[in-house]
PDB file of C-alpha atoms in Angstrom:
ATOM      1  CA  MET R1198       4.896  53.382  30.745  1.00 47.00           C
ATOM      2  CA  LYS R1199       2.007  55.891  30.610  1.00 48.00           C
ATOM      3  CA  LYS R1200       2.945  59.584  29.670  1.00 51.00           C
ATOM      4  CA  ARG R1201       1.303  62.647  31.440  1.00 49.00           C
ATOM      5  CA  THR R1202      -0.323  64.764  28.464  1.00 48.00           C
ATOM      6  CA  GLY R1203      -1.823  67.739  28.511  1.00 50.00           C
ATOM      7  CA  ASN R1204       0.499  69.636  30.864  1.00 68.00           C
ATOM      8  CA  LYS R1205       2.358  72.569  29.532  1.00 74.00           C
ATOM      9  CA  SER R1206       4.775  72.732  32.528  1.00 75.00           C
ATOM     10  CA  MET R1207       5.750  69.161  31.741  1.00 73.00           C
ATOM     11  CA  GLU R1208       6.479  69.880  28.095  1.00 75.00           C
ATOM     12  CA  ILE R1209       8.743  72.892  29.551  1.00 79.00           C
ATOM     13  CA  LEU R1210      10.514  70.627  31.610  1.00 78.00           C
ATOM     14  CA  ARG R1211      10.902  67.932  28.555  1.00 78.00           C
ATOM     15  CA  LYS R1212      12.370  71.024  26.576  1.00 83.00           C
ATOM     16  CA  LEU R1213      14.960  71.633  29.553  1.00 84.00           C
ATOM     17  CA  GLN R1214      15.677  67.645  29.534  1.00 82.00           C
ATOM     18  CA  GLY R1215      16.588  67.963  26.283  1.00 84.00           C
ATOM     19  CA  ALA R1216      18.902  71.212  26.397  1.00 88.00           C
ATOM     20  CA  PHE R1217      20.510  69.415  29.323  1.00 87.00           C
ATOM     21  CA  CYS R1218      20.740  65.984  27.289  1.00 87.00           C
ATOM     22  CA  LEU R1219      22.358  67.963  24.605  1.00 91.00           C
ATOM     23  CA  PHE R1220      24.741  69.904  26.705  1.00 92.00           C
ATOM     24  CA  LEU R1221      26.202  66.790  27.966  1.00 89.00           C
ATOM     25  CA  LEU R1222      26.537  65.295  24.882  1.00 92.00           C
ATOM     26  CA  ILE R1223      28.314  68.565  23.198  1.00 93.00           C
ATOM     27  CA  CYS R1224      30.806  68.619  25.992  1.00 92.00           C
ATOM     28  CA  GLY R1225      31.396  64.809  25.734  1.00 91.00           C
ATOM     29  CA  LEU R1226      32.076  65.189  22.117  1.00 93.00           C
ATOM     30  CA  SER R1227      34.467  67.905  22.391  1.00 93.00           C
ATOM     31  CA  LEU R1228      36.530  66.109  25.011  1.00 91.00           C
ATOM     32  CA  CYS R1229      36.669  63.135  22.514  1.00 91.00           C
ATOM     33  CA  LEU R1230      37.767  65.095  19.838  1.00 93.00           C
ATOM     34  CA  GLU R1231      40.271  66.999  22.103  1.00 92.00           C
ATOM     35  CA  SER R1232      41.815  63.729  23.249  1.00 90.00           C
ATOM     36  CA  THR R1233      41.947  62.083  19.686  1.00 90.00           C
ATOM     37  CA  PHE R1234      43.768  64.910  17.765  1.00 91.00           C
ATOM     38  CA  GLY R1235      46.031  66.293  21.132  1.00 89.00           C
ATOM     39  CA  ILE R1236      44.330  69.794  20.684  1.00 91.00           C
ATOM     40  CA  PRO R1237      42.927  70.981  23.977  1.00 89.00           C
ATOM     41  CA  VAL R1238      40.201  73.783  24.243  1.00 91.00           C
ATOM     42  CA  SER R1239      39.645  75.761  27.241  1.00 88.00           C
ATOM     43  CA  TRP R1240      36.873  74.668  29.627  1.00 85.00           C
ATOM     44  CA  GLN R1241      35.120  78.188  29.107  1.00 89.00           C
ATOM     45  CA  MET R1242      35.158  77.724  25.660  1.00 90.00           C
ATOM     46  CA  ARG R1243      33.845  74.376  25.684  1.00 91.00           C
ATOM     47  CA  PHE R1244      31.120  75.536  28.551  1.00 91.00           C
ATOM     48  CA  VAL R1245      29.718  78.417  26.642  1.00 93.00           C
ATOM     49  CA  THR R1246      29.820  76.654  23.351  1.00 93.00           C
ATOM     50  CA  ALA R1247      27.800  73.637  24.609  1.00 93.00           C
ATOM     51  CA  ALA R1248      25.279  75.532  26.338  1.00 92.00           C
ATOM     52  CA  LEU R1249      24.490  78.139  23.339  1.00 94.00           C
ATOM     53  CA  LEU R1250      24.085  75.184  21.019  1.00 93.00           C
ATOM     54  CA  ALA R1251      21.853  73.331  23.642  1.00 91.00           C
ATOM     55  CA  VAL R1252      19.590  76.455  23.721  1.00 91.00           C
ATOM     56  CA  TYR R1253      19.774  76.909  20.059  1.00 92.00           C
ATOM     57  CA  VAL R1254      18.699  73.429  19.050  1.00 90.00           C
ATOM     58  CA  GLU R1255      15.802  73.130  21.688  1.00 88.00           C
ATOM     59  CA  THR R1256      14.401  76.510  20.721  1.00 90.00           C
ATOM     60  CA  ALA R1257      14.396  75.533  17.045  1.00 88.00           C
ATOM     61  CA  GLY R1258      12.713  72.876  17.965  1.00 83.00           C
ATOM     62  CA  LEU R1259       9.705  74.603  18.867  1.00 84.00           C
ATOM     63  CA  GLY R1260       8.395  75.012  15.303  1.00 83.00           C
ATOM     64  CA  LYS R1261       8.684  75.319  11.744  1.00 86.00           C
ATOM     65  CA  TRP R1262       9.023  79.138  11.653  1.00 89.00           C
ATOM     66  CA  TRP R1263      11.387  79.110  14.723  1.00 89.00           C
ATOM     67  CA  ALA R1264      13.683  76.680  13.033  1.00 87.00           C
ATOM     68  CA  LEU R1265      13.494  78.467   9.699  1.00 90.00           C
ATOM     69  CA  SER R1266      14.510  81.776  11.444  1.00 91.00           C
ATOM     70  CA  LEU R1267      17.488  80.321  13.662  1.00 90.00           C
ATOM     71  CA  GLY R1268      18.649  78.527  10.559  1.00 90.00           C
ATOM     72  CA  LEU R1269      19.173  81.444   8.631  1.00 93.00           C
ATOM     73  CA  ILE R1270      20.683  83.205  11.542  1.00 93.00           C
ATOM     74  CA  PHE R1271      22.951  80.319  12.006  1.00 92.00           C
ATOM     75  CA  THR R1272      24.066  80.144   8.209  1.00 92.00           C
ATOM     76  CA  GLY R1273      24.552  83.854   7.965  1.00 94.00           C
ATOM     77  CA  THR R1274      26.613  84.061  11.284  1.00 93.00           C
ATOM     78  CA  LEU R1275      28.585  81.041   9.907  1.00 92.00           C
ATOM     79  CA  THR R1276      29.126  82.409   6.626  1.00 93.00           C
ATOM     80  CA  PHE R1277      30.436  85.829   8.124  1.00 94.00           C
ATOM     81  CA  VAL R1278      32.873  84.226  10.396  1.00 92.00           C
ATOM     82  CA  CYS R1279      34.407  82.214   7.555  1.00 92.00           C
ATOM     83  CA  VAL R1280      34.730  85.127   5.211  1.00 93.00           C
ATOM     84  CA  GLN R1281      36.150  87.661   7.978  1.00 93.00           C
ATOM     85  CA  TYR R1282      38.500  85.250   9.612  1.00 92.00           C
ATOM     86  CA  PHE R1283      39.565  83.284   6.527  1.00 92.00           C
ATOM     87  CA  GLU R1284      43.132  83.505   7.085  1.00 90.00           C
ATOM     88  CA  ILE R1285      43.064  82.432  10.537  1.00 91.00           C
ATOM     89  CA  LEU R1286      40.474  79.364   9.886  1.00 91.00           C
ATOM     90  CA  LEU R1287      42.802  78.529   7.051  1.00 90.00           C
ATOM     91  CA  THR R1288      46.055  78.161   8.827  1.00 90.00           C
ATOM     92  CA  GLY R1289      44.021  76.507  11.931  1.00 91.00           C
ATOM     93  CA  GLY R1290      42.797  74.333   9.381  1.00 92.00           C
ATOM     94  CA  LYS R1291      46.402  73.355   8.114  1.00 91.00           C
ATOM     95  CA  GLN R1292      47.466  72.850  11.903  1.00 90.00           C
ATOM     96  CA  PHE R1293      44.445  70.657  12.586  1.00 92.00           C
ATOM     97  CA  LEU R1294      45.474  68.716   9.455  1.00 91.00           C
ATOM     98  CA  ASN R1295      48.971  68.354  10.594  1.00 90.00           C
ATOM     99  CA  HIS R1296      47.814  66.693  14.065  1.00 90.00           C
ATOM    100  CA  ALA R1297      45.554  64.157  12.097  1.00 90.00           C
ATOM    101  CA  LEU R1298      48.206  63.495   9.586  1.00 90.00           C
ATOM    102  CA  ALA R1299      50.791  62.782  12.048  1.00 89.00           C
ATOM    103  CA  LEU R1300      48.496  60.626  13.881  1.00 88.00           C
ATOM    104  CA  ILE R1301      47.648  58.650  10.600  1.00 88.00           C
ATOM    105  CA  ASN R1302      51.754  58.392   9.987  1.00 87.00           C
ATOM    106  CA  ALA R1303      52.204  56.927  13.451  1.00 85.00           C
ATOM    107  CA  GLU R1304      49.365  54.382  13.352  1.00 83.00           C
ATOM    108  CA  TYR R1305      49.651  53.305   9.694  1.00 85.00           C
ATOM    109  CA  ARG R1306      53.195  53.746   8.851  1.00 83.00           C
ATOM    110  CA  THR R1307      52.684  56.132   5.990  1.00 83.00           C
ATOM    111  CA  ASP R1308      54.569  59.009   5.153  1.00 83.00           C
ATOM    112  CA  TYR R1309      52.100  61.746   4.459  1.00 82.00           C
ATOM    113  CA  LEU R1310      53.767  64.940   4.074  1.00 81.00           C
ATOM    114  CA  LEU R1311      52.626  67.795   6.581  1.00 83.00           C
ATOM    115  CA  PHE R1312      51.970  71.397   5.693  1.00 84.00           C
ATOM    116  CA  TYR R1313      54.607  73.731   6.298  1.00 83.00           C
ATOM    117  CA  LEU R1314      53.643  76.602   8.427  1.00 82.00           C
ATOM    118  CA  GLU R1315      55.304  79.887   9.450  1.00 77.00           C
ATOM    119  CA  GLU R1316      52.522  81.127  11.812  1.00 70.00           C
ATOM    120  CA  LYS R1317      53.820  80.616  15.454  1.00 74.00           C
ATOM    121  CA  GLU R1318      49.950  81.181  16.947  1.00 80.00           C
ATOM    122  CA  ASP R1319      48.031  77.811  17.429  1.00 83.00           C
ATOM    123  CA  TYR R1320      44.933  78.319  15.808  1.00 89.00           C
ATOM    124  CA  ALA R1321      43.949  74.273  15.647  1.00 91.00           C
ATOM    125  CA  SER R1322      41.499  74.755  18.497  1.00 91.00           C
ATOM    126  CA  LEU R1323      39.402  76.859  16.616  1.00 92.00           C
ATOM    127  CA  ILE R1324      39.052  74.096  13.952  1.00 93.00           C
ATOM    128  CA  VAL R1325      37.975  71.555  16.951  1.00 94.00           C
ATOM    129  CA  LEU R1326      35.106  74.314  18.136  1.00 94.00           C
ATOM    130  CA  PHE R1327      34.060  74.565  14.500  1.00 94.00           C
ATOM    131  CA  LEU R1328      33.730  70.642  14.529  1.00 94.00           C
ATOM    132  CA  VAL R1329      32.209  70.735  17.812  1.00 95.00           C
ATOM    133  CA  VAL R1330      29.563  73.220  16.765  1.00 94.00           C
ATOM    134  CA  MET R1331      28.594  71.250  13.359  1.00 94.00           C
ATOM    135  CA  LEU R1332      28.292  67.984  15.313  1.00 94.00           C
ATOM    136  CA  GLY R1333      26.544  69.240  17.864  1.00 93.00           C
ATOM    137  CA  VAL R1334      23.831  71.049  15.768  1.00 92.00           C
ATOM    138  CA  LEU R1335      23.807  67.777  13.737  1.00 92.00           C
ATOM    139  CA  GLU R1336      23.197  65.785  16.958  1.00 92.00           C
ATOM    140  CA  GLY R1337      20.380  67.877  18.276  1.00 89.00           C
ATOM    141  CA  LEU R1338      18.609  67.642  14.927  1.00 88.00           C
ATOM    142  CA  PHE R1339      18.903  63.941  15.043  1.00 88.00           C
ATOM    143  CA  LEU R1340      17.488  63.922  18.722  1.00 86.00           C
ATOM    144  CA  ILE R1341      14.779  66.585  17.923  1.00 85.00           C
ATOM    145  CA  VAL R1342      13.395  64.488  14.401  1.00 83.00           C
ATOM    146  CA  SER R1343      13.424  61.031  16.294  1.00 80.00           C
ATOM    147  CA  ARG R1344      12.452  62.220  20.107  1.00 75.00           C
ATOM    148  CA  ASN R1345       8.940  61.062  19.814  1.00 72.00           C
ATOM    149  CA  ARG R1346       9.837  57.633  18.035  1.00 73.00           C
ATOM    150  CA  LYS R1347      10.709  54.177  19.594  1.00 71.00           C
ATOM    151  CA  HIS R1348      14.432  54.269  18.798  1.00 74.00           C
ATOM    152  CA  HIS R1349      15.367  57.827  19.241  1.00 74.00           C
ATOM    153  CA  VAL R1350      18.193  56.759  21.465  1.00 77.00           C
ATOM    154  CA  LEU R1351      19.670  54.919  18.949  1.00 82.00           C
ATOM    155  CA  ALA R1352      20.011  58.025  16.493  1.00 82.00           C
ATOM    156  CA  GLY R1353      21.227  60.238  19.288  1.00 84.00           C
ATOM    157  CA  ALA R1354      24.195  57.574  19.725  1.00 86.00           C
ATOM    158  CA  VAL R1355      25.297  57.630  16.060  1.00 89.00           C
ATOM    159  CA  ILE R1356      27.644  60.465  16.329  1.00 92.00           C
ATOM    160  CA  PRO R1357      29.011  59.678  19.482  1.00 90.00           C
ATOM    161  CA  VAL R1358      29.718  56.312  18.573  1.00 89.00           C
ATOM    162  CA  LEU R1359      31.275  57.474  14.899  1.00 91.00           C
ATOM    163  CA  VAL R1360      33.401  60.177  16.893  1.00 91.00           C
ATOM    164  CA  MET R1361      34.894  57.264  19.171  1.00 87.00           C
ATOM    165  CA  ALA R1362      35.283  54.961  16.356  1.00 87.00           C
ATOM    166  CA  ALA R1363      37.517  57.842  14.736  1.00 88.00           C
ATOM    167  CA  GLY R1364      39.700  58.140  17.795  1.00 86.00           C
ATOM    168  CA  LEU R1365      40.165  54.226  18.199  1.00 83.00           C
ATOM    169  CA  SER R1366      41.014  53.931  14.250  1.00 85.00           C
ATOM    170  CA  LEU R1367      43.842  56.475  14.856  1.00 84.00           C
ATOM    171  CA  GLY R1368      45.024  54.246  17.745  1.00 81.00           C
ATOM    172  CA  VAL R1369      44.657  57.038  20.529  1.00 83.00           C
ATOM    173  CA  ARG R1370      43.195  56.864  23.877  1.00 80.00           C
ATOM    174  CA  ILE R1371      39.821  58.565  23.976  1.00 83.00           C
ATOM    175  CA  SER R1372      38.976  61.013  27.070  1.00 85.00           C
ATOM    176  CA  SER R1373      37.395  58.662  29.870  1.00 82.00           C
ATOM    177  CA  TRP R1374      35.765  61.608  30.928  1.00 83.00           C
ATOM    178  CA  GLY R1375      34.100  62.528  27.677  1.00 87.00           C
ATOM    179  CA  ILE R1376      32.778  58.707  27.073  1.00 85.00           C
ATOM    180  CA  LEU R1377      31.194  59.418  30.669  1.00 83.00           C
ATOM    181  CA  LEU R1378      29.493  62.683  29.303  1.00 86.00           C
ATOM    182  CA  LEU R1379      28.559  61.091  26.428  1.00 89.00           C
ATOM    183  CA  PHE R1380      26.859  58.120  28.365  1.00 85.00           C
ATOM    184  CA  ALA R1381      25.067  60.647  30.869  1.00 83.00           C
ATOM    185  CA  GLY R1382      23.698  62.586  27.993  1.00 85.00           C
ATOM    186  CA  LEU R1383      21.919  59.760  26.570  1.00 84.00           C
ATOM    187  CA  LEU R1384      20.803  58.541  30.000  1.00 80.00           C
ATOM    188  CA  VAL R1385      19.038  61.886  30.410  1.00 79.00           C
ATOM    189  CA  GLU R1386      17.348  61.251  26.996  1.00 80.00           C
ATOM    190  CA  ILE R1387      16.441  57.787  27.754  1.00 77.00           C
ATOM    191  CA  PHE R1388      14.647  58.577  31.126  1.00 73.00           C
ATOM    192  CA  ASP R1389      11.570  60.918  29.435  1.00 68.00           C
ATOM    193  CA  ILE R1390      10.554  63.026  32.305  1.00 66.00           C
ATOM    194  CA  ARG R1391       6.965  63.165  30.611  1.00 62.00           C
ATOM    195  CA  GLU R1392       6.688  59.026  31.905  1.00 62.00           C
ATOM    196  CA  ARG R1393       5.990  58.781  35.225  1.00 60.00           C
ATOM    197  CA  GLY R1394       8.646  57.372  37.827  1.00 58.00           C
ATOM    198  CA  ASN R1395      11.489  58.405  35.469  1.00 58.00           C
ATOM    199  CA  PHE R1396      12.228  61.786  36.752  1.00 60.00           C
ATOM    200  CA  LEU R1397      14.254  60.924  40.159  1.00 66.00           C
ATOM    201  CA  PRO R1398      16.016  58.184  38.636  1.00 66.00           C
ATOM    202  CA  GLY R1399      16.906  60.065  35.457  1.00 61.00           C
ATOM    203  CA  VAL R1400      18.048  63.154  37.135  1.00 65.00           C
ATOM    204  CA  PHE R1401      20.257  61.162  39.958  1.00 70.00           C
ATOM    205  CA  LEU R1402      22.187  59.045  37.042  1.00 64.00           C
ATOM    206  CA  ALA R1403      22.910  61.863  35.051  1.00 61.00           C
ATOM    207  CA  VAL R1404      24.048  64.150  37.595  1.00 69.00           C
ATOM    208  CA  SER R1405      26.159  61.589  39.577  1.00 69.00           C
ATOM    209  CA  ILE R1406      27.951  61.183  36.071  1.00 64.00           C
ATOM    210  CA  ALA R1407      27.631  64.614  34.688  1.00 64.00           C
ATOM    211  CA  VAL R1408      29.067  66.565  37.792  1.00 67.00           C
ATOM    212  CA  PRO R1409      32.453  64.758  38.261  1.00 66.00           C
ATOM    213  CA  SER R1410      33.116  64.640  34.850  1.00 60.00           C
ATOM    214  CA  LEU R1411      32.516  68.298  34.232  1.00 62.00           C
ATOM    215  CA  LEU R1412      34.687  68.868  37.339  1.00 63.00           C
ATOM    216  CA  VAL R1413      37.314  66.763  36.402  1.00 58.00           C
ATOM    217  CA  SER R1414      37.844  68.112  32.718  1.00 55.00           C
ATOM    218  CA  ASN R1415      37.801  71.408  34.186  1.00 61.00           C
ATOM    219  CA  GLU R1416      41.583  72.623  34.053  1.00 62.00           C
ATOM    220  CA  MET R1417      40.811  75.243  36.529  1.00 66.00           C
ATOM    221  CA  VAL R1418      39.788  72.697  39.271  1.00 64.00           C
ATOM    222  CA  TRP R1419      42.829  70.274  38.094  1.00 61.00           C
ATOM    223  CA  THR R1420      45.342  73.232  39.014  1.00 70.00           C
ATOM    224  CA  LYS R1421      44.063  73.550  42.309  1.00 70.00           C
ATOM    225  CA  THR R1422      43.839  69.970  42.862  1.00 67.00           C
ATOM    226  CA  ARG R1423      47.617  69.598  41.950  1.00 67.00           C
ATOM    227  CA  ALA R1424      48.476  72.511  44.226  1.00 71.00           C
ATOM    228  CA  TRP R1425      46.462  70.822  47.243  1.00 71.00           C
ATOM    229  CA  ASN R1426      47.857  67.522  46.215  1.00 69.00           C
ATOM    230  CA  GLU R1427      51.709  68.621  46.661  1.00 71.00           C
ATOM    231  CA  THR R1428      51.091  69.632  50.227  1.00 73.00           C
ATOM    232  CA  TRP R1429      49.114  66.625  51.227  1.00 75.00           C
ATOM    233  CA  TYR R1430      51.495  64.376  49.534  1.00 72.00           C
ATOM    234  CA  GLU R1431      54.450  65.371  52.008  1.00 77.00           C
ATOM    235  CA  LYS R1432      51.941  64.648  54.772  1.00 78.00           C
ATOM    236  CA  GLN R1433      51.018  61.353  53.555  1.00 77.00           C
ATOM    237  CA  MET R1434      54.491  60.088  52.877  1.00 80.00           C
ATOM    238  CA  ALA R1435      55.627  61.134  56.375  1.00 80.00           C
ATOM    239  CA  PHE R1436      52.486  59.394  57.750  1.00 82.00           C
ATOM    240  CA  GLU R1437      53.244  56.384  55.737  1.00 81.00           C
ATOM    241  CA  ASP R1438      56.810  56.346  56.844  1.00 82.00           C
ATOM    242  CA  ARG R1439      55.760  56.535  60.289  1.00 83.00           C
ATOM    243  CA  MET R1440      53.153  53.793  60.145  1.00 85.00           C
ATOM    244  CA  ILE R1441      56.158  51.594  58.343  1.00 83.00           C
ATOM    245  CA  ASP R1442      58.191  52.049  61.457  1.00 81.00           C
ATOM    246  CA  VAL R1443      55.583  51.145  64.034  1.00 81.00           C
ATOM    247  CA  MET R1444      54.632  48.194  62.123  1.00 80.00           C
ATOM    248  CA  GLU R1445      58.437  47.007  62.240  1.00 77.00           C
ATOM    249  CA  LYS R1446      58.820  47.638  66.004  1.00 75.00           C
ATOM    250  CA  VAL R1447      55.620  45.634  66.521  1.00 72.00           C
ATOM    251  CA  LEU R1448      56.569  42.642  64.282  1.00 69.00           C
ATOM    252  CA  ASP R1449      60.129  42.555  65.912  1.00 66.00           C
ATOM    253  CA  SER R1450      58.566  42.598  69.618  1.00 62.00           C
ATOM    254  CA  SER R1451      58.054  39.194  71.599  1.00 55.00           C
ATOM    255  CA  LEU R1452      54.412  39.560  71.134  1.00 55.00           C
ATOM    256  CA  PHE R1453      54.580  37.525  67.627  1.00 52.00           C
ATOM    257  CA  THR R1454      57.434  35.205  68.779  1.00 53.00           C
ATOM    258  CA  TYR R1455      57.241  32.155  70.818  1.00 51.00           C
ATOM    259  CA  GLY R1456      60.155  32.523  73.678  1.00 49.00           C
ATOM    260  CA  GLN R1457      63.502  34.297  73.017  1.00 51.00           C
ATOM    261  CA  GLN R1458      64.284  35.131  69.339  1.00 53.00           C
ATOM    262  CA  ARG R1459      67.461  33.509  68.472  1.00 56.00           C
ATOM    263  CA  LYS R1460      70.079  34.816  65.808  1.00 58.00           C
ATOM    264  CA  TYR R1461      71.997  32.519  63.719  1.00 59.00           C
ATOM    265  CA  THR R1462      75.199  33.321  61.720  1.00 63.00           C
ATOM    266  CA  LEU R1463      75.009  32.857  57.920  1.00 64.00           C
ATOM    267  CA  SER R1464      78.205  32.755  55.934  1.00 67.00           C
ATOM    268  CA  ASN R1465      80.381  30.500  53.525  1.00 66.00           C
ATOM    269  CA  GLU R1466      81.488  28.552  56.566  1.00 66.00           C
ATOM    270  CA  ALA R1467      78.291  28.831  58.935  1.00 63.00           C
ATOM    271  CA  PRO R1468      76.015  26.708  59.054  1.00 62.00           C
ATOM    272  CA  GLU R1469      78.238  23.586  58.097  1.00 62.00           C
ATOM    273  CA  TYR R1470      76.856  21.745  55.447  1.00 62.00           C
ATOM    274  CA  THR R1471      77.297  17.730  55.814  1.00 65.00           C
ATOM    275  CA  GLY R1472      76.127  16.802  52.132  1.00 66.00           C
ATOM    276  CA  LYS R1473      73.615  14.496  53.157  1.00 69.00           C
ATOM    277  CA  GLU R1474      70.264  14.328  51.402  1.00 70.00           C
ATOM    278  CA  ILE R1475      67.594  15.423  53.870  1.00 66.00           C
ATOM    279  CA  LEU R1476      64.495  16.470  51.556  1.00 67.00           C
ATOM    280  CA  GLU R1477      63.408  15.168  47.862  1.00 70.00           C
ATOM    281  CA  ILE R1478      60.658  16.971  45.643  1.00 66.00           C
TER     282      ILE R1478
END
């Protein structure tokens, strides 16, 4: 398919497309990791982390100096966080490993010992976010390096496939919305906006999958939906009861009978059994 070249606006749109693709992939990776280890992360943290990483990776792809500068900033920030919050991250790492070891023991009938922890605060979600950041940066590098090559989509699918395989190997059910977001992200990457005729199909497919997935994975939306459902559930059950009563009355009416209905007594004495053979099958 012929590409439109020499247009700065198209290159900018391609960058935005790449950022949107990476945003969907990181959200999907986060949901898959959360469902695998049973450690939830708030939707606000998931959204902000995915958005910042998408912008960071696409900005780093502008050139070597951008990549070097942002790489140094990322490394420095990561080092500062690890040193400053070492105790919290260590506790969160032990809590995360306890979740993982519990899954391994349940799936493979092993008896690995868990870490004894006196800390009541749950910091395991921080480790999940840390993994999401590292996998998101790695995923972004794969996409940027392979973007203009023939099999760039396969390179982008490596990390999502490995994450899903890890979840399946532990015998857990992976988030279906996470898988849909990963699929939507790969669709955005497949439909290169620089190729004629790809823009509208790509946007339609990605948005139709991504928007419902993001809404359903949002805890606030689920809370409001449950609250609305409690009220409507009672109305729905009352409506179904009325419909069943109406259907029973209609079926008992003479409209569905030929002539007058007859009632027969059924007991141990009636009807009278003669013992004669009437039918053999």
